Tab-separated table of C-alpha atoms and ligand atoms in Angstrom:
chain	number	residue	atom	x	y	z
A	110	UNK	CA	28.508	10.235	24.175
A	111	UNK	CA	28.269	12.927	21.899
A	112	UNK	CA	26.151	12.440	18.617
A	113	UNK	CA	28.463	12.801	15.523
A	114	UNK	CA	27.742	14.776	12.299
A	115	UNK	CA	28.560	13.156	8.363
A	116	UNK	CA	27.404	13.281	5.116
A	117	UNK	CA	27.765	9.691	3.808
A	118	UNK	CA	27.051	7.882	0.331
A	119	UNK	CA	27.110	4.444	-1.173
A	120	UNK	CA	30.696	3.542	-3.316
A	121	UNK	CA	28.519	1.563	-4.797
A	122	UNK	CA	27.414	2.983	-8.009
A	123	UNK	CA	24.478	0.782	-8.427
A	124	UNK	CA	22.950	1.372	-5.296
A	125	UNK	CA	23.830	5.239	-5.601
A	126	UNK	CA	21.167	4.675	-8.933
A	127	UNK	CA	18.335	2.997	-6.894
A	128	UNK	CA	18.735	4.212	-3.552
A	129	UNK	CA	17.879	7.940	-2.559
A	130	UNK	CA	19.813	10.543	-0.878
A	131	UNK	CA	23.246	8.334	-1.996
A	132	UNK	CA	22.147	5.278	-1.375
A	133	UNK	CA	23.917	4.992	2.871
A	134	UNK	CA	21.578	3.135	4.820
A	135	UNK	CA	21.221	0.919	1.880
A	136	UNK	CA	25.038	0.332	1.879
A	137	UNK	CA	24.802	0.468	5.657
A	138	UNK	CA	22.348	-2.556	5.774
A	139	UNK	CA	23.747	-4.290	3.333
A	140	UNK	CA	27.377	-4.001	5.072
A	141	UNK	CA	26.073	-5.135	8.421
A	142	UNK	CA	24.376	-8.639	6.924
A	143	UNK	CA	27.623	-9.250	4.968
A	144	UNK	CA	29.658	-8.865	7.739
A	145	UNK	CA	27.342	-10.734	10.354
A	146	UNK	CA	26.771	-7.592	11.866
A	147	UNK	CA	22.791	-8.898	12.623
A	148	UNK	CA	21.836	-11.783	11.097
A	149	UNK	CA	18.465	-10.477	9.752
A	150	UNK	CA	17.573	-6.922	8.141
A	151	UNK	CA	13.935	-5.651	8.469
A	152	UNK	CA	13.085	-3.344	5.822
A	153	UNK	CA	10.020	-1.576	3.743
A	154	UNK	CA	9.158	-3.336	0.188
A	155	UNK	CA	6.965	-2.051	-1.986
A	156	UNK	CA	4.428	-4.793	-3.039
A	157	UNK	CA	3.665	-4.863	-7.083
A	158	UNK	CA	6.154	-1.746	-7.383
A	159	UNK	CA	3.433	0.600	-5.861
A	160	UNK	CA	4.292	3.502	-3.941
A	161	UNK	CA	1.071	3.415	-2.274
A	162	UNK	CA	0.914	-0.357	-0.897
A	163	UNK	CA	4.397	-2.173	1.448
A	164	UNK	CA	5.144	-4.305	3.559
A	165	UNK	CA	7.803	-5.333	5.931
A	166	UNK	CA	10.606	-7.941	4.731
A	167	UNK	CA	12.910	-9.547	6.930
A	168	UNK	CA	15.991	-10.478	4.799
A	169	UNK	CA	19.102	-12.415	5.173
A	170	UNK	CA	20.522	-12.099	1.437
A	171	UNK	CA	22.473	-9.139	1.388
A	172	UNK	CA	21.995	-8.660	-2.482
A	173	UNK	CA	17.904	-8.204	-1.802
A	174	UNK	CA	18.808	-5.037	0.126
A	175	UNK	CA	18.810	-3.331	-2.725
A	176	UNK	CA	14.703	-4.204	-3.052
A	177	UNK	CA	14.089	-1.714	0.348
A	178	UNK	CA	15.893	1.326	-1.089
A	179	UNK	CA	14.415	4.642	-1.518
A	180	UNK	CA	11.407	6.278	0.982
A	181	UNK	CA	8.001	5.763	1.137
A	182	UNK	CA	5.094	8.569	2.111
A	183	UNK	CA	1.911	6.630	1.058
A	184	UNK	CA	2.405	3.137	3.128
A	185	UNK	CA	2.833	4.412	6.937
A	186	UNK	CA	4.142	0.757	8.223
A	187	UNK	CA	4.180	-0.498	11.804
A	188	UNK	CA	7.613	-2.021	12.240
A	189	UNK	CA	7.967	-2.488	16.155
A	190	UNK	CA	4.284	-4.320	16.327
A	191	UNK	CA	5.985	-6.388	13.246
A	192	UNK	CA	9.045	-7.566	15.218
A	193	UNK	CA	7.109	-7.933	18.625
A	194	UNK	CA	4.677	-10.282	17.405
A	195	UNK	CA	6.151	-12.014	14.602
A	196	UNK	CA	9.966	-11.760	15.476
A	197	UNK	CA	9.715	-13.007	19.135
A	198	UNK	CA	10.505	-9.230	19.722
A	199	UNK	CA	13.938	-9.895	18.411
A	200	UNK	CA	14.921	-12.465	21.416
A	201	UNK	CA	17.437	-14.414	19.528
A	202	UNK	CA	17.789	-13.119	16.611
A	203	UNK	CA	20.017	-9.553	15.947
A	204	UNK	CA	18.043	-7.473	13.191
A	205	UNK	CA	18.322	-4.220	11.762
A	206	UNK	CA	15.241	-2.389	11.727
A	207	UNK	CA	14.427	0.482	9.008
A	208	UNK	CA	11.930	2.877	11.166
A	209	UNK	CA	10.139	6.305	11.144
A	210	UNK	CA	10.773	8.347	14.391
A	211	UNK	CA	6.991	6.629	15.488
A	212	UNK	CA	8.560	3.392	15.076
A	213	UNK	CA	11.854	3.987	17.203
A	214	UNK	CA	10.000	5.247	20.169
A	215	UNK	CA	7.208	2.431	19.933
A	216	UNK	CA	10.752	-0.156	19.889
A	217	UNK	CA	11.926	2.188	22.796
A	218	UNK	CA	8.815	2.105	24.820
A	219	UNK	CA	9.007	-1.901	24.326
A	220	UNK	CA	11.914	-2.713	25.048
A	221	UNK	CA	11.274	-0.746	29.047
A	222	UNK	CA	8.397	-3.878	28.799
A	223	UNK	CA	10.725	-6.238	27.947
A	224	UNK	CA	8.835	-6.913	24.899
A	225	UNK	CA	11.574	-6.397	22.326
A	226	UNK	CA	15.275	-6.906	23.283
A	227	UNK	CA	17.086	-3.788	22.277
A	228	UNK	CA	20.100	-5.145	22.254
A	229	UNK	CA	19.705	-7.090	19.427
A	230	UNK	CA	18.344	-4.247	17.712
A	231	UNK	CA	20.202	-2.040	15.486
A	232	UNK	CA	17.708	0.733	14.946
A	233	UNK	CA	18.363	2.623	11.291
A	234	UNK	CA	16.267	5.734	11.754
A	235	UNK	CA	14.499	7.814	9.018
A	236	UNK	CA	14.161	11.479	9.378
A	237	UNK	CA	10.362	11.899	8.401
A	238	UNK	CA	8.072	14.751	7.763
A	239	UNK	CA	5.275	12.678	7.639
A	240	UNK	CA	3.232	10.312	5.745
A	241	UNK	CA	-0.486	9.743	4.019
A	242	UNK	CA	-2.850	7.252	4.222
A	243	UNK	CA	-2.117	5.031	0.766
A	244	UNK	CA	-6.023	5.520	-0.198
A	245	UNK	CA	-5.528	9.211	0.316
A	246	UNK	CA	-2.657	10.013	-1.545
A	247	UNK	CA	-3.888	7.883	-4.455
A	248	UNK	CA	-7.207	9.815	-4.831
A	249	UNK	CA	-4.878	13.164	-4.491
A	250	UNK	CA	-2.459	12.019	-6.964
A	251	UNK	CA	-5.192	11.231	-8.906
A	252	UNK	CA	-7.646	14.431	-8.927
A	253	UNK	CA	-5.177	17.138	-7.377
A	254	UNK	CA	-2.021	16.301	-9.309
A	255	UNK	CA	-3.516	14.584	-12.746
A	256	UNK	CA	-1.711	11.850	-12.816
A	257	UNK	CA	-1.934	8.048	-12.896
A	258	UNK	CA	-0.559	7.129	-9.489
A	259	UNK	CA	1.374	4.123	-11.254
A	260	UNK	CA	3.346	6.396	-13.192
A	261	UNK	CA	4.630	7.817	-10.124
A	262	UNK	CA	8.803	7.022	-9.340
A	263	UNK	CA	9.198	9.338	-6.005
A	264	UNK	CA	8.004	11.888	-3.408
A	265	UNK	CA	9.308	14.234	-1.740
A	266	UNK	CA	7.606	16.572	1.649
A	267	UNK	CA	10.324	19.991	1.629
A	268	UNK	CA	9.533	23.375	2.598
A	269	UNK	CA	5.771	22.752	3.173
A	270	UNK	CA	5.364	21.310	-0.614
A	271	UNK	CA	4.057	17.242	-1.815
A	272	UNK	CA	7.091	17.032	-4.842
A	273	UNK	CA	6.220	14.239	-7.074
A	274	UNK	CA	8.557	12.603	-9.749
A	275	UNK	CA	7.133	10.674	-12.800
A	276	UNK	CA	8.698	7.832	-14.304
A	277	UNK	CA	9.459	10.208	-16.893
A	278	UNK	CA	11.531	12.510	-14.823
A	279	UNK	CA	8.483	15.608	-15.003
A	280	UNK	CA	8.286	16.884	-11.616
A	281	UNK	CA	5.138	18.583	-9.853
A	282	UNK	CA	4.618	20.282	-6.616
A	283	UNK	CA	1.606	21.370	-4.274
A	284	UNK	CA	1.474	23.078	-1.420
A	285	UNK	CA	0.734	21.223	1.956
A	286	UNK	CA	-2.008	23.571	2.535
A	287	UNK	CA	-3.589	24.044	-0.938
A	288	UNK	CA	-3.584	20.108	-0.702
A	289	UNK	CA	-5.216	20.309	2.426
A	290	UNK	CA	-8.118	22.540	2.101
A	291	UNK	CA	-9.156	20.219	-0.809
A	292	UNK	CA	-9.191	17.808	1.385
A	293	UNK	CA	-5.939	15.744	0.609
A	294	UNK	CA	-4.034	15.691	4.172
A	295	UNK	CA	-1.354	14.216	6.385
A	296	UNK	CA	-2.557	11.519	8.628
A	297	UNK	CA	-4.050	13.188	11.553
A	298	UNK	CA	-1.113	12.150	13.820
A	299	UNK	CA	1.925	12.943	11.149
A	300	UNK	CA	-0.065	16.915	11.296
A	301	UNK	CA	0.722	16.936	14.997
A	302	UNK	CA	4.322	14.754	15.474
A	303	UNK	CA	7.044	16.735	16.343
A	304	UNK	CA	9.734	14.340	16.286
A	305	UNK	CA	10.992	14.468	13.054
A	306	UNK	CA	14.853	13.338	13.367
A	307	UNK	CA	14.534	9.723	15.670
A	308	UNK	CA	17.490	10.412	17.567
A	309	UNK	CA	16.286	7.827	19.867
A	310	UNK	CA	17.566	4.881	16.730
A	311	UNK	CA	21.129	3.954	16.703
A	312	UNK	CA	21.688	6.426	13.872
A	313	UNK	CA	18.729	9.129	12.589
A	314	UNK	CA	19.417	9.623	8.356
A	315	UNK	CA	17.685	11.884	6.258
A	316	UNK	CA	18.282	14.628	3.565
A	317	UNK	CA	17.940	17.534	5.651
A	318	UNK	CA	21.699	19.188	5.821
A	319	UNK	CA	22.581	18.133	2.467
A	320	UNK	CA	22.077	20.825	0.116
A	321	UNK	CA	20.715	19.064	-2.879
A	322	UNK	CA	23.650	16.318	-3.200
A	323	UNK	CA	23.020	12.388	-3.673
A	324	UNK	CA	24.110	12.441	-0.082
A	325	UNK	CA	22.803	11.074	3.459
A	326	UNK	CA	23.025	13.244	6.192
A	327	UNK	CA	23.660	11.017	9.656
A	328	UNK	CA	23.718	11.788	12.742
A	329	UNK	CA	24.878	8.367	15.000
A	330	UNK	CA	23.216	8.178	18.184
A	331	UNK	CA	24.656	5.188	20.216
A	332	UNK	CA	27.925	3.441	20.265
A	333	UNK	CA	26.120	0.523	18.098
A	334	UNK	CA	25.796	3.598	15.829
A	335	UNK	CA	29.664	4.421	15.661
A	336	UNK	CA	30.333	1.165	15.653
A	337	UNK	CA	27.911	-0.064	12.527
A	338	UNK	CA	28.854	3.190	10.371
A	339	UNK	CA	32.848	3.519	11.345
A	340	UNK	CA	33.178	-0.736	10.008
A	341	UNK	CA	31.304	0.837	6.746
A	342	UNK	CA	33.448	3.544	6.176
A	343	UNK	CA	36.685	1.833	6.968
A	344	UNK	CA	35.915	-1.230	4.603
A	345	UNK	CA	35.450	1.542	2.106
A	346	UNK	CA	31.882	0.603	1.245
A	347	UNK	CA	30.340	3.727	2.723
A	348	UNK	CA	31.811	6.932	2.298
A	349	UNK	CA	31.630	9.373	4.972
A	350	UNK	CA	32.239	13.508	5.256
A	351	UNK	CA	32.118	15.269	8.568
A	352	UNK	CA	28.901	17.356	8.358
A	353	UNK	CA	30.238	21.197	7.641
A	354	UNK	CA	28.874	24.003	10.227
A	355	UNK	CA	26.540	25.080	7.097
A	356	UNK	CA	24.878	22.066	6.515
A	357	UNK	CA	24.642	21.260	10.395
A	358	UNK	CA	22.654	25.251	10.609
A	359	UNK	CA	21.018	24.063	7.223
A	360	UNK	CA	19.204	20.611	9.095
A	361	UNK	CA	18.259	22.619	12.144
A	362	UNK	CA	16.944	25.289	10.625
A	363	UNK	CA	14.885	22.747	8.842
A	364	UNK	CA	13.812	20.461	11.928
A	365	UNK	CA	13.247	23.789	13.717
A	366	UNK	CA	10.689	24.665	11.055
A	367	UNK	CA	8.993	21.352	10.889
A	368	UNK	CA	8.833	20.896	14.663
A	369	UNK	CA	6.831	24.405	14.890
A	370	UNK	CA	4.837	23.878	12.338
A	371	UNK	CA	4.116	20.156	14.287
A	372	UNK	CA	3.404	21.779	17.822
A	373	UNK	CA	1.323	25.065	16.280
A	374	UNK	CA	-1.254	21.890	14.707
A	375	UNK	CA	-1.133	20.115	18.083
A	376	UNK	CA	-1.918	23.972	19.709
A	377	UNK	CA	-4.970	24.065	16.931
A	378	UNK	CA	-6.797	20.778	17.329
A	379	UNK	CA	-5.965	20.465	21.276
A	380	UNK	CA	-6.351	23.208	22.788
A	381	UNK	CA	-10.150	23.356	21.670
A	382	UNK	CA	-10.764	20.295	23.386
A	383	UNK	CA	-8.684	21.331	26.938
A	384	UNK	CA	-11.105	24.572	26.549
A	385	UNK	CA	-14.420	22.850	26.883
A	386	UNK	CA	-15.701	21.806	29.995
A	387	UNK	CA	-15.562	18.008	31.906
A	388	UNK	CA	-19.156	17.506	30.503
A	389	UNK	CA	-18.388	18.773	27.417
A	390	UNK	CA	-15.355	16.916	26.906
A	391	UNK	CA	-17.293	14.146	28.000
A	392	UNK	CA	-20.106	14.141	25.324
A	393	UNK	CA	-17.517	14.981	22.951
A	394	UNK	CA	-15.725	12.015	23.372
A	395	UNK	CA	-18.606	9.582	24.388
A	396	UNK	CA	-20.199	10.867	21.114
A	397	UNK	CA	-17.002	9.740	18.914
A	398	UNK	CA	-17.266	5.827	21.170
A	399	UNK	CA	-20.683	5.381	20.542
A	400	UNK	CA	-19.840	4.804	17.211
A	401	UNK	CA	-17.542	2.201	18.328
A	402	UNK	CA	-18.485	-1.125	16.286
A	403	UNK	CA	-16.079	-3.117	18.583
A	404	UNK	CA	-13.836	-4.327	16.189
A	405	UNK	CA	-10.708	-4.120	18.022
A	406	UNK	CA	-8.623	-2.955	14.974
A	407	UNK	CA	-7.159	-0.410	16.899
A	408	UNK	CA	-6.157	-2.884	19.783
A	409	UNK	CA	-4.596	-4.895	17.334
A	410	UNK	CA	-2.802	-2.280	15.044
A	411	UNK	CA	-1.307	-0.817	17.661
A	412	UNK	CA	3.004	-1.247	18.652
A	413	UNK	CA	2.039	-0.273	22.560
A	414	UNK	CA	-0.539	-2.397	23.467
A	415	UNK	CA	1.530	-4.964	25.776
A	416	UNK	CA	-0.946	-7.550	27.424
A	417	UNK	CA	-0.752	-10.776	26.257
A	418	UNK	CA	-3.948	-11.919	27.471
A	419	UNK	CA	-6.143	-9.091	26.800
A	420	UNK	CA	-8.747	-7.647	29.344
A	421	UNK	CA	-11.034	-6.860	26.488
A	422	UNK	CA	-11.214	-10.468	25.470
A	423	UNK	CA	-14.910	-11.688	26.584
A	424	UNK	CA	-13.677	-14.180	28.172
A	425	UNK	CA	-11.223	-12.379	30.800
A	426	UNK	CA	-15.537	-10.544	31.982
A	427	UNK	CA	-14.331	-7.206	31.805
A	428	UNK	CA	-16.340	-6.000	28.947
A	429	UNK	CA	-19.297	-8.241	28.061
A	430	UNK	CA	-19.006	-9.850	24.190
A	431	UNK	CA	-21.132	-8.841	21.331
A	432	UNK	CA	-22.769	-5.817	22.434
A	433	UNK	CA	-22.052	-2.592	20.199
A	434	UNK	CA	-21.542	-0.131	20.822
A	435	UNK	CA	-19.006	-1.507	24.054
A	436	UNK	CA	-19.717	-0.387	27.045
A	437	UNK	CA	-17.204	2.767	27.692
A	438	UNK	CA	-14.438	0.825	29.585
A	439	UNK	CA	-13.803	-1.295	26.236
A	440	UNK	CA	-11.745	2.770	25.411
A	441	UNK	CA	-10.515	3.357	28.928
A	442	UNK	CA	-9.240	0.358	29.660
A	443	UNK	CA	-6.762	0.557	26.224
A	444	UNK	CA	-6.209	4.177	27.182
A	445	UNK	CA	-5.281	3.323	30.778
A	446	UNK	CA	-2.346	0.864	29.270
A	447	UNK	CA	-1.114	3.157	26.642
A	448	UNK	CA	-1.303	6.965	27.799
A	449	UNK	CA	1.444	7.009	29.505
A	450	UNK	CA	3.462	5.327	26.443
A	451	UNK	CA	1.554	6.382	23.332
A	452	UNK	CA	3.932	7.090	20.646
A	453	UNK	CA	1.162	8.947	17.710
A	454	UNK	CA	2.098	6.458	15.385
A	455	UNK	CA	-1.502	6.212	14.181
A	456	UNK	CA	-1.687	3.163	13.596
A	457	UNK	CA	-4.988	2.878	15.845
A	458	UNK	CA	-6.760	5.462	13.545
A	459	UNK	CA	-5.703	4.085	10.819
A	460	UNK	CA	-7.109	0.817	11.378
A	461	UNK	CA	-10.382	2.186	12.744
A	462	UNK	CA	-13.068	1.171	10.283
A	463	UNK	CA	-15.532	4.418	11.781
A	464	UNK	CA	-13.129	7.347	11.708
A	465	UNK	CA	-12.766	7.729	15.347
A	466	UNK	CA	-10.508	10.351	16.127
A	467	UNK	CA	-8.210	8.035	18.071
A	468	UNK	CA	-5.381	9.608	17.791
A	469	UNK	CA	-6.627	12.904	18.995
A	470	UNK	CA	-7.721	11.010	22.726
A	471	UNK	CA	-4.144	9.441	22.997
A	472	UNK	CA	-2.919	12.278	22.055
A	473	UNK	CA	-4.554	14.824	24.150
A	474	UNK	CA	-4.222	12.659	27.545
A	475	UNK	CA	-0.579	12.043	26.883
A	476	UNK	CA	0.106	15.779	26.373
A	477	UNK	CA	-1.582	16.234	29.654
A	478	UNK	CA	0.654	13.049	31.324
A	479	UNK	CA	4.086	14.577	29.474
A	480	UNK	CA	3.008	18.572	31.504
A	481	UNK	CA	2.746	16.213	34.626
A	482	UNK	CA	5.381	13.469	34.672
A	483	UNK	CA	8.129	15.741	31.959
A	484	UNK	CA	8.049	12.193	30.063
A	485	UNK	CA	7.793	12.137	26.421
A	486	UNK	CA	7.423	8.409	25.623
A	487	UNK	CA	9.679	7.059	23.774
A	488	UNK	CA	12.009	9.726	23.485
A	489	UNK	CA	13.538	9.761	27.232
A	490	UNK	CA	14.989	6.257	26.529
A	491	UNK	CA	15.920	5.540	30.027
A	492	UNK	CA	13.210	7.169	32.125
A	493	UNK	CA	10.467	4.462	33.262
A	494	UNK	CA	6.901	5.238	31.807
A	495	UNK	CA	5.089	6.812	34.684
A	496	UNK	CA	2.363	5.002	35.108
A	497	UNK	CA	2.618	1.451	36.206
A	498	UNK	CA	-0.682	-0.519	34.300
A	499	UNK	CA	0.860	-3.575	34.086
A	500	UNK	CA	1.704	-6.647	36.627
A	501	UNK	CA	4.808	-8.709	35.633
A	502	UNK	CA	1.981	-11.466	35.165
A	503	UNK	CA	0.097	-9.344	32.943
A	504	UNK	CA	3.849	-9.198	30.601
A	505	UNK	CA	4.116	-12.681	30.543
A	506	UNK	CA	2.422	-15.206	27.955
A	507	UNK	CA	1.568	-17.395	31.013
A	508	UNK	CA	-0.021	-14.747	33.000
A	509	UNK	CA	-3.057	-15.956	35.426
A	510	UNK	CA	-6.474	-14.032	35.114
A	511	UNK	CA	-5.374	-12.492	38.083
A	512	UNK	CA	-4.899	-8.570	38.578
A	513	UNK	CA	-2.837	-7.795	41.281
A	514	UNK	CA	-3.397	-3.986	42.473
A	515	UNK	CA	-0.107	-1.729	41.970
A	516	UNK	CA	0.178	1.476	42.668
A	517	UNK	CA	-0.679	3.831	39.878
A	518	UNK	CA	2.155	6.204	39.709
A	519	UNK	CA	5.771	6.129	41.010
B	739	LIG	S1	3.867	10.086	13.368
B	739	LIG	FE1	5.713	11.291	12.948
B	739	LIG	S2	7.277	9.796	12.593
B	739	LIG	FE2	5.360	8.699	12.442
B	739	LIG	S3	4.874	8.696	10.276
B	739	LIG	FE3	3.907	10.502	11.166
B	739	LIG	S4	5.355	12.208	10.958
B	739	LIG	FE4	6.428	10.269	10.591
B	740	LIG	S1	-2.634	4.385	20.841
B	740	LIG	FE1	-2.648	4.652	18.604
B	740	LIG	S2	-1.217	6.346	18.249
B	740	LIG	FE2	-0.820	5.579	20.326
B	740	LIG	S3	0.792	4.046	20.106
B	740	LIG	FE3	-1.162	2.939	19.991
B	740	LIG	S4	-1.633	2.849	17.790
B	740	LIG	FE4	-0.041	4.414	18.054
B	741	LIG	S1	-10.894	0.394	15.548
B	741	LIG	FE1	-12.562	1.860	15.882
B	741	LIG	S2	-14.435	0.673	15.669
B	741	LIG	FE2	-12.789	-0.792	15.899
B	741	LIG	S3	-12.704	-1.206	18.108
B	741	LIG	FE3	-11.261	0.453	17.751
B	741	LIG	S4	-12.455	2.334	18.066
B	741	LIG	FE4	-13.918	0.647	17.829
């Protein structure tokens, strides 16, 4: 199937107000739970009407779409942990998920676990250039940018500039870099993530391609996709424009850009680490555990992790309980599950209460794994991950404390 090109908006007027970029995938959504399309829609809400704290809403009133409209940079969510372990992974129910590109290839990677059900899925992908930690961006709106964070109505990340929008319509910009070397960056994994347009969703939306009009650019990747955005434009409620060759030249251009500037960052704060020697590596990274207070927020917070019974529980004797820092397997044993399938969501670091680089281990391993196996996770949708960590019994709620031995790769 080949992907198709539009430019879409709401007919809505009232959503074309709220929403951003015209207001589609809000009109999209909307269309889908009217017309039973899913029965659920999983959306970002901001809590308190702060850009800098959301969380995820699962809705079945179509007329509290209109709550989820509009981007947010300063609250990264975690939407495919959010429907695997409070949704039942989407078993029975058909929902359509708002995610980043980190999000659609954590739902791809767990659906090839059979721990979401794709095909109830109807995955509404957001182009993204990236995304700060809420505390962060606060402090940076705050000292960088002189303003009261409150008073802030949008951002924007374009040609290597943080635009902000006031309430009051006064716009200011910074450059990505300035911001940086004061200190004010990306999250760690958003600096190195070169997958900026999810063209693993059903459809992958975004501004890019649409020269300054109140206007969604879409590109549908799946026949759910056609299907979803063809019953919106025939009932009239979405309003669609094939994508001219300008504006087509006008998004790559743009992903090309991003993407480069993605992979020269991975280049800088990788290839250091490939450089040094096994024992330097070593004490590198055994010098970043130590500090390791055994918390397991970053078991937790992260979309890949599959057992259900988990080996570092004390109780399953693989790593003894209450000693900190944990004995060295408490890392290797989460990085044998997930290198293979690590997404650099960041949710890990994130959640990691001593700064541990996280990100930068996953990240490094599974650049190594992607050079050997030609498997980006996530992205080849129908390739198997290449490593095999996990038994059938391991996948299942009722697994026995059992490890069978299987062979590592295929
Ligand atoms: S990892 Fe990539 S997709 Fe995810 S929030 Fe960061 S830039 Fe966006
Ligand atoms: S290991 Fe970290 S970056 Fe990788 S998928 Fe898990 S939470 Fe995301
Ligand atoms: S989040 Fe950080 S401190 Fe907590 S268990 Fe993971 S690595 Fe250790």
């Amino acid at each position: 199937m080949e992907n198709s090109l539009y430019l879409a908006w709401s007919s809505e007027s009232e959503i074309q107000k709220t929403a951003s970029s015209g207001g589609a995938v809000t009109t999209l959504l909307k269309f889908a739970l009217e017309n039973k399309l899913v029965d659920a829609v999983l959306a970002v809400k901001k809590r308190d009407n702060s850009r800098f704290d959301a969380v995820p809403v699962l809705i079945t009133d179509p007329e509290l779409i209109r709550e989820t409209a509009g981007t947010l940079h300063f609250a990264p969510l975690n939407m495919a942990k959010f429907v695997k372990d409070y949704l039942d992974g989407a078993r029975d129910t058909r929902i359509a998920v708002t995610c980043k590109p980190c999000d659609a290839r954590a739902f791809i990677e767990l659906a090839k676990r059979n721990q979401v059900y794709r095909e109830n899925l109807f995955l509404a992908g957001l182009n993204c250039s990236g995304t700060f930690q809420p505390a962060v961006a606060d402090q940076m709106i705050r000292e960088v940018y002189g303003e009261n964070p409150q008073e802030l109505a949008m951002e924007e990340i374009e040609g290597g500039k943080l635009i902000i929008t006031l309430k009051d319509g006064t716009t200011k910009e910074k450059d990505l870099a300035e911001l940086a070397g004061q200190g004010f960056e990306m999250r760690e994994n958003c600096l190195r993530c070169s997958c900026k347009i999810p063209r693993m969703a059903d459809i992958a939306c975004g501004r890019w391609g649409n020269n300054g009009q109140a206007a969604t650019f879409i590109e549908i990747c799946s026949p759910k996709g056609h299907e979803f955005v063809d019953a919106a434009a025939r009932d009239g409620v979405l309003v669609t424009e094939a994508a001219t060759g300008k504006q087509i030249e006008e998004r790559r251009q743009k992903e090309t850009e991003a993407v480069e500037h993605a992979l020269a960052r991975e280049k800088r704060d990788l290839d250091g680490l490939h450089d040094l020697s096994h024992e330097e590596r070593l004490k590198y990274w055994v010098g970043h555990l130590n500090r390791c207070i055994k918390c397991f927020g970053c078991r937790d917070a992260c979309p890949i992790c599959f057992c259900k019974e988990c080996y570092l529980e004390p109780y399953r004797d693989c790593i003894a309980g209450g000693e900190t820092p944990p004995n060295i397997m408490f890392q290797l044993v989460r990085l044998s599950h997930v290198a293979d399938s690590c997404v650099n969501c960041g949710q890990c670091q994130d959640a990691c209460p001593m700064e541990i680089p996280l990100t930068r281990l996953y990240n490094s391993l599974n650049r190594e794994l992607a050079d050997l196996f030609h498997y980006i996770p996530g992205v080849d949708v129908d390739a198997p991950p290449p490593l095999t960590t996990a038994t059938d019994q391991e996948l299942s709620i009722d697994a026995p404390y059992i490890i069978e031995e299987q062979s590592s790769a295929r």
